[in-house]
Short mmCIF file of C-alpha atoms in Angstrom, two decimals:
data_model
loop_
_atom_site.label_atom_id
_atom_site.label_comp_id
_atom_site.label_asym_id
_atom_site.label_seq_id
_atom_site.Cartn_x
_atom_site.Cartn_y
_atom_site.Cartn_z
CA MET A 1 0.64 -22.42 -37.81
CA ASN A 2 -2.03 -21.86 -36.20
CA THR A 3 -3.04 -18.81 -34.98
CA ILE A 4 -2.84 -19.47 -31.40
CA PHE A 5 0.76 -20.84 -31.22
CA ARG A 6 2.27 -17.53 -32.53
CA PRO A 7 4.40 -15.71 -30.70
CA LYS A 8 3.02 -12.43 -30.36
CA LEU A 9 6.47 -10.84 -31.64
CA PHE A 10 5.39 -12.22 -34.74
CA THR A 11 2.34 -10.12 -34.84
CA VAL A 12 3.84 -6.79 -33.65
CA LEU A 13 6.78 -6.67 -35.90
CA LYS A 14 4.18 -6.41 -39.13
CA ASP A 15 3.62 -2.61 -37.72
CA TYR A 16 6.97 -1.96 -35.76
CA ASN A 17 8.46 1.34 -36.29
CA LEU A 18 11.31 3.55 -34.97
CA GLN A 19 8.61 5.15 -31.91
CA ALA A 20 7.79 2.09 -30.94
CA PHE A 21 11.04 0.68 -30.31
CA GLN A 22 12.29 3.41 -28.15
CA LYS A 23 9.71 3.20 -26.16
CA ASP A 24 10.50 -0.50 -25.81
CA LEU A 25 14.76 0.24 -25.05
CA PHE A 26 13.33 3.01 -22.09
CA ALA A 27 10.71 0.59 -20.56
CA GLY A 28 13.55 -3.05 -21.24
CA ILE A 29 16.38 -1.22 -19.72
CA ILE A 30 14.31 0.30 -16.63
CA VAL A 31 12.60 -3.57 -16.15
CA GLY A 32 16.03 -4.83 -16.25
CA ILE A 33 17.54 -2.41 -13.78
CA VAL A 34 14.28 -3.45 -11.37
CA ALA A 35 14.73 -6.70 -11.93
CA LEU A 36 18.83 -7.16 -11.28
CA PRO A 37 18.15 -7.06 -7.39
CA LEU A 38 15.34 -9.16 -7.42
CA ALA A 39 16.80 -12.33 -9.33
CA ILE A 40 20.05 -12.08 -7.37
CA ALA A 41 17.80 -12.50 -4.09
CA PHE A 42 15.12 -14.99 -5.13
CA ALA A 43 17.93 -17.20 -6.18
CA VAL A 44 19.81 -16.76 -2.89
CA ALA A 45 16.53 -17.44 -1.06
CA SER A 46 16.10 -20.39 -2.70
CA GLY A 47 19.57 -21.94 -1.63
CA VAL A 48 20.94 -21.24 -4.74
CA SER A 49 24.16 -19.25 -5.89
CA PRO A 50 22.87 -15.36 -6.72
CA GLU A 51 24.48 -15.85 -10.73
CA LYS A 52 21.73 -18.14 -11.27
CA GLY A 53 18.29 -15.82 -10.48
CA LEU A 54 21.16 -13.37 -12.88
CA ILE A 55 21.47 -15.98 -15.54
CA THR A 56 17.75 -17.41 -15.34
CA ALA A 57 16.07 -13.70 -15.91
CA ILE A 58 18.57 -13.67 -19.17
CA VAL A 59 17.78 -17.22 -20.82
CA ALA A 60 14.32 -17.63 -19.88
CA GLY A 61 13.54 -13.74 -19.92
CA PHE A 62 14.46 -13.49 -23.50
CA ILE A 63 13.02 -17.23 -24.65
CA ILE A 64 9.52 -16.06 -22.89
CA SER A 65 9.57 -12.60 -24.50
CA LEU A 66 11.02 -14.34 -27.95
CA LEU A 67 8.03 -16.94 -27.95
CA GLY A 68 5.44 -16.31 -25.95
CA GLY A 69 1.95 -15.11 -26.42
CA SER A 70 1.56 -11.70 -24.10
CA ARG A 71 3.51 -8.64 -25.68
CA VAL A 72 4.36 -7.34 -22.53
CA GLN A 73 5.09 -10.06 -20.21
CA ILE A 74 8.06 -10.38 -18.31
CA GLY A 75 9.70 -13.85 -17.68
CA GLY A 76 12.22 -14.78 -15.00
CA PRO A 77 12.83 -16.55 -11.34
CA THR A 78 9.92 -15.34 -9.14
CA GLY A 79 9.11 -15.42 -5.40
CA ALA A 80 6.54 -18.16 -5.63
CA PHE A 81 9.18 -20.19 -6.42
CA ILE A 82 11.46 -19.95 -3.60
CA VAL A 83 9.30 -22.71 -1.22
CA ILE A 84 9.97 -25.33 -4.48
CA VAL A 85 13.63 -24.98 -4.99
CA TYR A 86 14.62 -24.24 -1.97
CA GLY A 87 13.13 -27.60 -0.77
CA ILE A 88 14.14 -29.46 -4.30
CA VAL A 89 17.50 -28.49 -4.06
CA SER A 90 17.77 -30.00 0.18
CA GLN A 91 16.56 -33.13 -0.79
CA TYR A 92 17.23 -33.71 -4.42
CA GLY A 93 20.50 -31.05 -4.94
CA ILE A 94 22.02 -28.78 -7.87
CA ASP A 95 21.06 -31.37 -10.50
CA GLY A 96 17.53 -32.49 -8.67
CA LEU A 97 16.80 -29.10 -9.72
CA MET A 98 17.71 -28.96 -13.25
CA ILE A 99 15.94 -33.08 -14.28
CA SER A 100 12.87 -31.14 -12.25
CA THR A 101 12.87 -27.68 -14.26
CA PHE A 102 14.00 -29.79 -17.22
CA LEU A 103 10.71 -31.81 -17.21
CA ALA A 104 8.61 -29.31 -15.67
CA GLY A 105 9.45 -27.39 -19.25
CA ILE A 106 8.65 -30.66 -20.91
CA ILE A 107 4.90 -30.74 -19.44
CA LEU A 108 4.19 -27.12 -19.78
CA ILE A 109 4.56 -27.44 -23.86
CA LEU A 110 2.42 -30.05 -23.50
CA PHE A 111 0.37 -28.21 -21.26
CA GLY A 112 -0.06 -25.13 -24.41
CA VAL A 113 0.26 -28.04 -27.34
CA LEU A 114 -3.25 -29.54 -25.58
CA ARG A 115 -4.60 -26.20 -25.43
CA MET A 116 -5.27 -26.11 -21.42
CA GLY A 117 -4.77 -22.38 -21.60
CA ALA A 118 -8.22 -21.90 -21.00
CA VAL A 119 -8.92 -24.97 -18.23
CA LEU A 120 -6.30 -23.13 -15.45
CA LYS A 121 -8.55 -20.25 -15.63
CA PHE A 122 -10.52 -21.90 -13.58
CA ILE A 123 -8.45 -22.16 -10.24
CA PRO A 124 -10.62 -20.48 -7.70
CA HIS A 125 -9.27 -17.37 -6.38
CA PRO A 126 -9.32 -18.41 -2.64
CA LEU A 127 -7.16 -20.65 -3.09
CA ILE A 128 -4.72 -18.67 -5.37
CA VAL A 129 -5.09 -16.47 -2.68
CA GLY A 130 -4.10 -18.87 0.05
CA PHE A 131 -1.02 -20.26 -1.40
CA THR A 132 0.20 -16.69 -2.40
CA SER A 133 0.03 -15.80 0.83
CA GLY A 134 1.06 -18.51 2.89
CA ILE A 135 4.46 -18.41 -0.18
CA ALA A 136 4.56 -15.12 0.98
CA LEU A 137 4.45 -15.69 4.81
CA VAL A 138 7.08 -18.47 4.08
CA ILE A 139 9.86 -16.45 2.37
CA PHE A 140 9.58 -13.29 4.78
CA SER A 141 10.84 -16.59 7.90
CA THR A 142 13.43 -17.85 5.41
CA GLN A 143 15.04 -14.11 6.01
CA ILE A 144 15.01 -12.93 9.46
CA LYS A 145 18.32 -15.06 9.81
CA ALA A 146 20.14 -12.58 7.34
CA ALA A 147 18.08 -9.40 8.86
CA PHE A 148 18.42 -9.94 11.98
CA GLY A 149 22.01 -10.78 11.34
CA LEU A 150 21.77 -14.26 13.59
CA GLN A 151 25.06 -16.75 14.08
CA ILE A 152 23.08 -19.36 13.36
CA ALA A 153 24.88 -22.39 11.14
CA GLU A 154 21.90 -24.66 9.60
CA VAL A 155 18.52 -23.08 9.92
CA PRO A 156 15.18 -25.65 10.59
CA SER A 157 13.31 -26.43 7.26
CA GLU A 158 9.73 -26.53 9.21
CA PHE A 159 8.25 -23.17 9.77
CA ILE A 160 7.75 -23.72 13.38
CA GLY A 161 11.27 -25.16 13.72
CA LYS A 162 12.43 -22.25 12.02
CA TRP A 163 11.02 -19.44 14.24
CA ALA A 164 11.85 -21.84 17.39
CA CYS A 165 15.63 -21.47 16.39
CA TYR A 166 15.12 -18.06 15.53
CA PHE A 167 14.08 -17.08 19.33
CA SER A 168 16.96 -19.49 21.05
CA ASN A 169 19.44 -17.11 18.92
CA ILE A 170 18.14 -13.96 19.38
CA SER A 171 21.37 -12.92 21.50
CA SER A 172 23.33 -13.36 18.68
CA LEU A 173 21.69 -10.45 16.41
CA ASN A 174 23.73 -8.49 14.75
CA ILE A 175 22.47 -4.64 14.99
CA TYR A 176 24.45 -3.23 11.72
CA ALA A 177 22.56 -6.27 9.97
CA ILE A 178 19.39 -4.63 11.34
CA ALA A 179 20.21 -1.98 10.24
CA ILE A 180 21.03 -2.12 6.79
CA SER A 181 17.97 -4.53 6.28
CA GLY A 182 16.08 -1.94 8.08
CA GLY A 183 17.47 1.01 5.56
CA THR A 184 16.85 -1.34 2.68
CA ILE A 185 13.31 -1.65 3.75
CA LEU A 186 12.68 2.24 4.01
CA LEU A 187 14.54 2.92 0.36
CA THR A 188 12.63 0.27 -0.95
CA LEU A 189 9.43 1.50 -0.37
CA PHE A 190 10.34 5.41 -0.51
CA ALA A 191 12.98 5.97 -2.50
CA GLY A 192 11.01 5.57 -5.81
CA LYS A 193 9.12 8.17 -5.46
CA LEU A 194 11.57 10.77 -4.43
CA ILE A 195 13.31 9.35 -7.79
CA PRO A 196 10.21 7.74 -9.94
CA LYS A 197 12.80 6.54 -13.68
CA ILE A 198 14.94 4.53 -10.52
CA PRO A 199 13.43 1.23 -9.10
CA GLY A 200 13.92 2.21 -5.20
CA SER A 201 15.30 -1.51 -4.44
CA PHE A 202 18.23 -0.63 -7.16
CA ILE A 203 19.17 2.84 -5.26
CA ALA A 204 18.94 0.71 -1.91
CA ILE A 205 21.68 -2.12 -2.95
CA ILE A 206 23.86 0.65 -4.06
CA THR A 207 23.50 2.84 -0.69
CA MET A 208 23.83 -0.07 1.24
CA THR A 209 26.51 -1.87 -0.27
CA ALA A 210 28.34 1.42 -0.34
CA LEU A 211 28.30 2.03 3.60
CA VAL A 212 29.15 -1.28 4.17
CA GLN A 213 31.99 -0.59 2.24
CA VAL A 214 32.96 2.76 2.58
CA PHE A 215 32.60 1.83 7.09
CA ASP A 216 34.03 -1.44 7.29
CA MET A 217 30.55 -3.35 9.08
CA PRO A 218 30.91 -6.41 9.98
CA VAL A 219 28.51 -8.29 8.14
CA ASN A 220 27.80 -11.09 5.70
CA THR A 221 28.10 -10.64 2.51
CA ILE A 222 27.13 -12.15 -1.34
CA GLU A 223 31.37 -12.58 -1.36
CA SER A 224 31.46 -14.07 2.49
CA VAL A 225 28.77 -16.27 2.04
CA TYR A 226 28.88 -17.73 -2.31
CA GLY A 227 32.41 -16.59 -3.17
CA ASP A 228 32.73 -14.81 -6.40
CA ILE A 229 30.23 -14.19 -8.88
CA PRO A 230 31.23 -15.61 -12.03
CA ASN A 231 30.64 -13.37 -15.17
CA SER A 232 30.25 -15.52 -17.49
CA PHE A 233 27.69 -18.72 -19.08
CA SER A 234 28.36 -22.53 -18.70
CA PHE A 235 26.42 -24.72 -20.40
CA SER A 236 25.83 -28.18 -18.52
CA VAL A 237 24.20 -31.51 -18.55
CA PRO A 238 22.88 -32.90 -15.20
CA THR A 239 23.90 -36.38 -13.99
CA VAL A 240 20.67 -38.26 -14.78
CA ASP A 241 19.99 -41.16 -11.88
CA TRP A 242 17.66 -42.80 -13.70
CA THR A 243 16.36 -44.89 -10.76
CA ASN A 244 15.59 -41.97 -9.29
CA LEU A 245 13.66 -40.37 -12.10
CA PRO A 246 10.05 -41.10 -11.09
CA ASN A 247 11.22 -39.01 -7.84
CA TYR A 248 11.12 -35.89 -10.03
CA PHE A 249 7.99 -35.52 -11.56
CA GLN A 250 6.43 -34.28 -8.63
CA PRO A 251 8.27 -31.82 -8.11
CA ALA A 252 8.34 -31.21 -12.35
CA ILE A 253 4.67 -31.37 -11.99
CA THR A 254 4.81 -28.45 -9.59
CA ILE A 255 6.88 -25.87 -11.30
CA ALA A 256 5.00 -26.84 -14.24
CA ILE A 257 1.47 -26.05 -12.25
CA LEU A 258 2.27 -23.02 -10.46
CA GLY A 259 4.37 -21.44 -13.58
CA ALA A 260 1.45 -21.64 -15.87
CA ILE A 261 -0.91 -20.40 -13.17
CA GLU A 262 1.96 -17.48 -12.60
CA SER A 263 2.38 -16.31 -15.95
CA LEU A 264 -1.35 -16.64 -16.92
CA LEU A 265 -2.15 -14.45 -13.71
CA SER A 266 0.52 -11.99 -15.01
CA ALA A 267 -0.57 -11.47 -18.76
CA VAL A 268 -4.46 -11.46 -18.01
CA VAL A 269 -3.39 -8.51 -15.31
CA ALA A 270 -1.35 -7.33 -18.61
CA ASP A 271 -3.93 -7.61 -20.95
CA GLY A 272 -6.24 -5.27 -18.27
CA MET A 273 -3.18 -2.37 -18.81
CA ILE A 274 -2.80 -2.45 -22.09
CA GLY A 275 -6.69 -3.75 -23.24
CA GLY A 276 -5.64 -6.13 -25.19
CA ASN A 277 -5.82 -10.48 -25.20
CA HIS A 278 -2.52 -13.08 -24.81
CA ARG A 279 -2.48 -15.99 -26.39
CA SER A 280 -2.70 -18.41 -23.56
CA ASN A 281 -1.35 -21.59 -25.26
CA THR A 282 1.36 -20.11 -26.85
CA GLU A 283 2.81 -18.65 -23.04
CA LEU A 284 2.68 -21.80 -21.75
CA ILE A 285 4.49 -23.09 -24.91
CA ALA A 286 7.45 -20.47 -24.50
CA GLN A 287 7.18 -21.09 -20.67
CA GLY A 288 8.17 -25.02 -21.07
CA ILE A 289 10.90 -23.79 -23.76
CA ALA A 290 12.52 -21.49 -21.52
CA ASN A 291 12.19 -24.06 -18.58
CA ILE A 292 14.37 -26.11 -21.19
CA PHE A 293 16.66 -23.72 -21.35
CA SER A 294 17.40 -22.02 -18.07
CA PRO A 295 18.83 -25.19 -16.53
CA ILE A 296 20.99 -26.48 -19.21
CA PHE A 297 22.86 -23.00 -19.08
CA GLY A 298 22.18 -22.81 -15.16
CA GLY A 299 19.41 -20.71 -14.29
CA ILE A 300 16.34 -22.06 -12.32
CA PRO A 301 12.70 -22.46 -12.94
CA ALA A 302 10.99 -19.20 -14.20
CA THR A 303 7.62 -18.11 -15.15
CA GLY A 304 5.95 -14.87 -15.54
CA ALA A 305 6.92 -11.86 -13.18
CA ILE A 306 3.67 -9.96 -12.36
CA ALA A 307 5.33 -6.90 -11.04
CA ARG A 308 7.60 -6.58 -13.50
CA THR A 309 5.72 -6.89 -16.11
CA ALA A 310 3.70 -3.91 -14.46
CA THR A 311 6.69 -2.15 -14.57
CA ASN A 312 7.05 -2.27 -17.57
CA VAL A 313 3.72 -1.47 -19.15
CA LYS A 314 3.99 1.82 -16.55
CA ASN A 315 7.23 2.62 -18.66
CA GLY A 316 5.91 2.64 -21.76
CA GLY A 317 6.92 -1.09 -22.65
CA ARG A 318 3.89 -2.47 -25.82
CA THR A 319 6.07 -5.21 -27.54
CA PRO A 320 8.34 -8.20 -26.42
CA VAL A 321 11.23 -5.84 -27.62
CA ALA A 322 11.22 -4.52 -24.25
CA GLY A 323 10.86 -7.77 -22.66
CA MET A 324 13.92 -9.11 -24.55
CA ILE A 325 16.04 -5.60 -24.21
CA HIS A 326 15.66 -6.58 -20.15
CA ALA A 327 17.46 -10.11 -20.65
CA LEU A 328 19.99 -8.14 -22.69
CA THR A 329 20.26 -4.78 -20.12
CA LEU A 330 20.71 -7.79 -17.60
CA LEU A 331 23.52 -9.57 -19.38
CA LEU A 332 25.39 -6.64 -20.24
CA ILE A 333 25.73 -5.36 -15.91
CA MET A 334 26.44 -9.67 -15.20
CA LEU A 335 29.36 -9.31 -17.84
CA VAL A 336 30.56 -5.89 -16.89
CA PHE A 337 29.45 -5.04 -13.64
CA GLY A 338 29.07 -8.72 -12.18
CA ARG A 339 32.37 -8.88 -10.10
CA TRP A 340 30.72 -5.87 -8.22
CA ALA A 341 27.66 -7.41 -7.15
CA LYS A 342 29.42 -9.83 -4.48
CA LEU A 343 29.68 -6.88 -1.67
CA ILE A 344 26.12 -6.56 -1.95
CA PRO A 345 25.46 -7.70 2.54
CA MET A 346 23.24 -10.33 2.89
CA SER A 347 20.95 -8.18 5.03
CA CYS A 348 20.15 -6.11 1.75
CA LEU A 349 18.48 -8.42 -0.06
CA ALA A 350 16.61 -9.73 3.47
CA GLY A 351 14.97 -6.57 2.93
CA ILE A 352 14.28 -6.57 0.00
CA LEU A 353 12.71 -10.08 -0.22
CA ILE A 354 10.30 -8.99 3.08
CA VAL A 355 9.19 -6.24 0.78
CA VAL A 356 8.36 -8.93 -1.86
CA SER A 357 7.05 -11.42 0.51
CA TYR A 358 4.68 -8.13 1.88
CA ASN A 359 3.43 -7.31 -1.87
CA MET A 360 3.02 -11.10 -2.49
CA SER A 361 1.22 -11.07 0.81
CA GLU A 362 -2.36 -10.02 -0.59
CA TRP A 363 -3.83 -9.35 2.83
CA ARG A 364 -6.82 -7.17 1.57
CA SER A 365 -7.66 -9.99 -0.47
CA PHE A 366 -7.38 -12.26 2.68
CA LYS A 367 -9.34 -9.97 4.54
CA SER A 368 -11.91 -9.58 1.90
CA ILE A 369 -12.31 -13.14 1.26
CA LEU A 370 -12.48 -13.44 5.61
CA LYS A 371 -15.42 -11.45 5.40
CA GLY A 372 -17.38 -13.56 2.70
CA SER A 373 -18.61 -16.98 2.24
CA ARG A 374 -17.86 -19.87 4.59
CA PHE A 375 -17.05 -22.35 2.22
CA ASP A 376 -14.05 -19.70 0.12
CA ILE A 377 -12.96 -19.67 3.88
CA ILE A 378 -12.24 -22.72 4.15
CA VAL A 379 -11.05 -23.69 0.29
CA LEU A 380 -8.60 -20.08 1.73
CA LEU A 381 -7.42 -20.78 5.05
CA THR A 382 -6.80 -24.75 4.24
CA THR A 383 -4.65 -24.06 1.87
CA PHE A 384 -2.88 -21.44 3.76
CA PHE A 385 -2.41 -23.35 6.09
CA LEU A 386 -1.04 -26.44 4.19
CA THR A 387 1.69 -24.67 2.44
CA VAL A 388 2.59 -22.70 5.33
CA LEU A 389 2.97 -26.07 7.87
CA VAL A 390 3.67 -28.69 5.11
CA ASP A 391 4.13 -28.93 1.37
CA LEU A 392 3.08 -26.13 -1.24
CA THR A 393 2.34 -29.38 -3.98
CA ILE A 394 0.16 -30.84 -1.10
CA ALA A 395 -1.57 -27.71 -0.94
CA ILE A 396 -2.12 -27.55 -4.22
CA GLU A 397 -4.15 -30.58 -4.91
CA MET A 398 -6.34 -30.16 -1.26
CA GLY A 399 -7.44 -27.07 -2.74
CA ILE A 400 -8.33 -27.51 -6.04
CA VAL A 401 -10.00 -31.11 -4.45
CA LEU A 402 -11.46 -29.37 -1.60
CA ALA A 403 -13.20 -26.26 -4.15
CA SER A 404 -14.42 -28.67 -6.56
CA LEU A 405 -16.11 -31.02 -3.76
CA ILE A 406 -17.60 -27.82 -2.26
CA PHE A 407 -19.48 -26.62 -5.79
CA MET A 408 -20.76 -29.79 -6.28
CA TYR A 409 -22.22 -29.72 -2.84
CA ARG A 410 -23.52 -26.47 -3.17
CA MET A 411 -25.27 -27.53 -6.87
CA SER A 412 -26.58 -30.32 -4.73
CA LYS A 413 -28.20 -27.82 -2.24
CA ILE A 414 -30.25 -26.21 -5.17
CA ASN A 415 -33.52 -26.79 -6.23
CA GLY A 416 -34.93 -26.26 -9.43
CA VAL A 417 -33.73 -22.99 -11.37
CA ILE A 418 -34.59 -19.93 -8.83
CA GLN A 419 -37.24 -18.19 -10.26
CA HIS A 420 -36.72 -14.34 -8.53
CA GLU A 421 -38.38 -12.31 -11.35
CA SER A 422 -41.77 -12.26 -12.27
CA GLU A 423 -43.23 -14.32 -14.94
CA SER A 424 -44.73 -11.60 -16.45
CA ASP A 425 -41.07 -9.84 -16.73
CA GLU A 426 -40.57 -11.89 -20.04
CA ILE A 427 -40.39 -9.65 -22.75
CA GLN A 428 -40.12 -11.59 -25.71
CA ASN A 429 -38.31 -9.30 -27.98
CA TYR A 430 -36.01 -7.17 -27.26
CA ASN A 431 -35.61 -4.97 -30.32
CA GLN A 432 -38.18 -2.62 -28.73
CA ILE A 433 -35.34 -1.15 -26.68
CA PRO A 434 -33.28 1.32 -27.44
CA LYS A 435 -30.15 -0.12 -29.06
CA GLU A 436 -28.23 2.05 -26.80
CA ILE A 437 -29.31 -0.38 -23.94
CA GLU A 438 -27.46 -4.01 -24.00
CA ILE A 439 -29.03 -6.47 -22.26
CA TYR A 440 -26.69 -9.49 -21.01
CA GLU A 441 -28.61 -12.37 -19.24
CA ILE A 442 -26.03 -14.82 -16.59
CA SER A 443 -27.87 -18.12 -16.26
CA GLY A 444 -26.56 -20.69 -13.60
CA PRO A 445 -23.85 -20.65 -10.68
CA PHE A 446 -21.21 -17.60 -10.95
CA PHE A 447 -18.50 -19.44 -9.55
CA PHE A 448 -15.02 -20.28 -10.62
CA ALA A 449 -15.24 -22.48 -13.60
CA ALA A 450 -17.12 -20.11 -15.20
CA ALA A 451 -16.23 -16.47 -14.10
CA LYS A 452 -13.84 -15.69 -16.33
CA ARG A 453 -15.88 -17.06 -19.61
CA TYR A 454 -18.82 -14.53 -18.41
CA GLN A 455 -16.00 -11.51 -17.96
CA GLU A 456 -14.38 -12.20 -21.39
CA THR A 457 -18.07 -11.85 -23.11
CA LEU A 458 -18.63 -8.80 -21.26
CA ARG A 459 -16.03 -7.07 -21.79
CA ASN A 460 -16.58 -7.91 -25.52
CA LEU A 461 -19.32 -5.39 -25.56
CA LYS A 462 -19.57 -3.07 -28.67
CA SER A 463 -18.36 0.49 -27.68
CA SER A 464 -22.13 1.95 -28.78
CA THR A 465 -23.67 0.49 -25.67
CA SER A 466 -24.57 3.52 -22.55
CA VAL A 467 -26.44 1.30 -20.58
CA LEU A 468 -25.79 -1.78 -20.15
CA ILE A 469 -28.39 -4.14 -18.00
CA ILE A 470 -27.31 -7.31 -16.40
CA ARG A 471 -30.06 -10.06 -15.99
CA MET A 472 -29.35 -12.52 -13.02
CA ARG A 473 -32.90 -14.33 -12.12
CA HIS A 474 -31.30 -17.50 -12.90
CA VAL A 475 -27.98 -16.98 -10.62
CA PRO A 476 -28.04 -19.38 -7.60
CA PHE A 477 -24.95 -18.07 -5.98
CA MET A 478 -21.58 -16.13 -6.57
CA ASP A 479 -17.95 -17.48 -4.94
CA THR A 480 -15.87 -15.07 -4.36
CA THR A 481 -14.18 -15.63 -7.73
CA GLY A 482 -17.04 -14.44 -9.34
CA VAL A 483 -17.56 -12.32 -7.33
CA ARG A 484 -13.86 -11.28 -7.94
CA ASN A 485 -14.28 -11.10 -11.78
CA PHE A 486 -18.01 -9.60 -11.37
CA THR A 487 -16.42 -6.41 -9.82
CA GLU A 488 -13.47 -5.87 -12.02
CA ILE A 489 -16.18 -6.04 -14.81
CA ILE A 490 -18.32 -3.45 -12.97
CA GLU A 491 -14.93 -1.18 -13.07
CA ASP A 492 -14.46 -1.87 -16.87
CA LEU A 493 -17.91 -0.99 -18.27
CA GLU A 494 -17.87 2.66 -15.95
CA SER A 495 -14.52 3.11 -17.72
CA ARG A 496 -15.66 2.30 -20.27
CA LYS A 497 -18.87 5.07 -19.83
CA THR A 498 -21.46 2.36 -19.90
CA LYS A 499 -23.47 2.55 -16.63
CA VAL A 500 -24.49 -0.79 -15.15
CA ILE A 501 -28.22 -1.78 -13.74
CA LEU A 502 -28.71 -5.21 -11.97
CA SER A 503 -31.98 -7.13 -12.49
CA GLY A 504 -33.64 -10.22 -10.68
CA VAL A 505 -30.54 -10.64 -7.83
CA ASN A 506 -31.65 -13.20 -5.24
CA SER A 507 -30.64 -12.12 -1.41
CA GLU A 508 -28.08 -14.85 -1.52
CA VAL A 509 -25.95 -13.12 -4.24
CA MET A 510 -27.16 -9.37 -3.41
CA GLY A 511 -25.59 -10.51 0.41
CA ASP A 512 -22.17 -11.07 -1.83
CA LEU A 513 -21.74 -8.60 -3.72
CA ARG A 514 -22.63 -6.56 -0.86
CA LYS A 515 -20.23 -7.53 1.12
CA SER A 516 -17.58 -7.01 -1.67
CA GLU A 517 -18.85 -3.27 -1.69
CA ILE A 518 -20.63 -3.29 -4.73
CA ASN A 519 -22.48 -0.17 -3.79
CA HIS A 520 -19.64 1.84 -4.17
CA LEU A 521 -19.63 0.61 -8.19
CA ILE A 522 -23.54 0.37 -8.51
CA SER A 523 -25.80 2.54 -6.04
CA ASN A 524 -29.17 0.77 -5.23
CA GLU A 525 -30.77 2.95 -6.82
CA ASN A 526 -29.87 0.49 -10.19
CA ILE A 527 -30.48 -2.69 -8.57
CA PHE A 528 -34.36 -3.88 -9.38
CA ASP A 529 -36.15 -7.05 -8.74
CA ASN A 530 -38.43 -6.09 -11.39
CA PHE A 531 -36.94 -6.05 -15.14
CA ASP A 532 -39.39 -3.46 -16.14
CA ASP A 533 -38.40 -1.37 -13.94
CA ALA A 534 -34.67 -2.12 -14.90
CA VAL A 535 -35.72 -0.91 -18.46
CA ILE A 536 -37.86 2.03 -17.48
CA ALA A 537 -34.41 3.70 -15.36
CA ALA A 538 -32.10 2.41 -18.31
CA LYS A 539 -34.31 4.67 -20.55
CA ASN A 540 -34.08 7.39 -18.10
CA LEU A 541 -29.81 7.31 -17.75
CA LEU A 542 -29.90 8.04 -21.54
#
């Protein structure tokens, strides 16, 4: 089997030992506890019954860890899918959701087989921030009814209509529900700092559920809205109306693309935390298989979850075994304690999702992009408003088309090659330079499609490099994705004690870098117009 399609589990088991298992066991149990309230909350917010979130985390989470291309990826339902799932269920029902998820699984497998893992890394950063922030705002808006205990029979699906409905029914708010959702938010944010090994959201659920039962508070619970939570699995095949099958392809493609982007982003973040390299195509195939089996067992779409993956890493998980243990932990909780989950207040789940939406909002990145290029601002705001006011599928499609058109426009404005350094600076023989000094030259636009390749190349520098000179005389412009990845490169090199010197940066690129506050990482004394001066400075740093 080609290594690009070989699950990471098969690789790590060669050197697996008891000490590694103990770390994975602890991390897996902690992540399972973290995933419990999130799985239930994501399912409820998506318009399906709570157990479907648990089933997704168990079935899909186990498969993603078993067959995936990342050492530490944790799979399951995520907030990004809430908007999509809710829309599919509203329009096509549960059977439509099952068919769409199944088709999305097949599409994800095709992505992996066709080796499209690298292609999906070319999604521009402003587009990702735009739809992620939009999803966060939509999730927040869906939780107002439960958070305030508003007595509304049916909330409109449109964003503006939803808020108009809330304001017109504000007189029906429930003070108990507000107290529970507010207390949940505070506990979720701060309880984990007092008891580091137990997630704040888990503490919030236990505390708020107990308070509601002890004081018999008049608030909605999972039981009053959905009834009992089953503590068993059911194998089912949806009823397929073949005449409607074409209608499911658009939501299926949306699920597949969003799932691919989310899972690969999560895997990249995890690589940075553990210093590893995931197999993107293997990961896509695993995600596809997981999304085929999830609906068959009664689950919803799944993908890699960044927050749970980070929790796994921070608690010592280093192999896919931790992810499998996370799934088994949830299975045990569902079988043994599932009947108590029905007592959880809906306002408590709303509080947890409000925290999730805040964490998803990426407001710092949003604010940073607004300070940058007007072209990136256009992509950001277009994607954001289309996600909130129209549809996520249209937002992603329009964002990609717009980013491509803007790139072509910017390229058309470049007249020839920019030669910022003087011709006398050409040094034909780099062998004259000390071996501790590495030289890397970037040629062409540092934009979203090339940023990852530059990043991966620079991260593979030999460990003996003390000083790195990056020549940028042939870089006409950088977009936000390029600036972001370049900043990550500098941070990574600085953490490895490699000093960075820039040479030949034109005024436009320098302006973009300064907006990202690059001077906090590279002082102005290490940025030169002239390559000879950069070499002298590099020698002085040795």
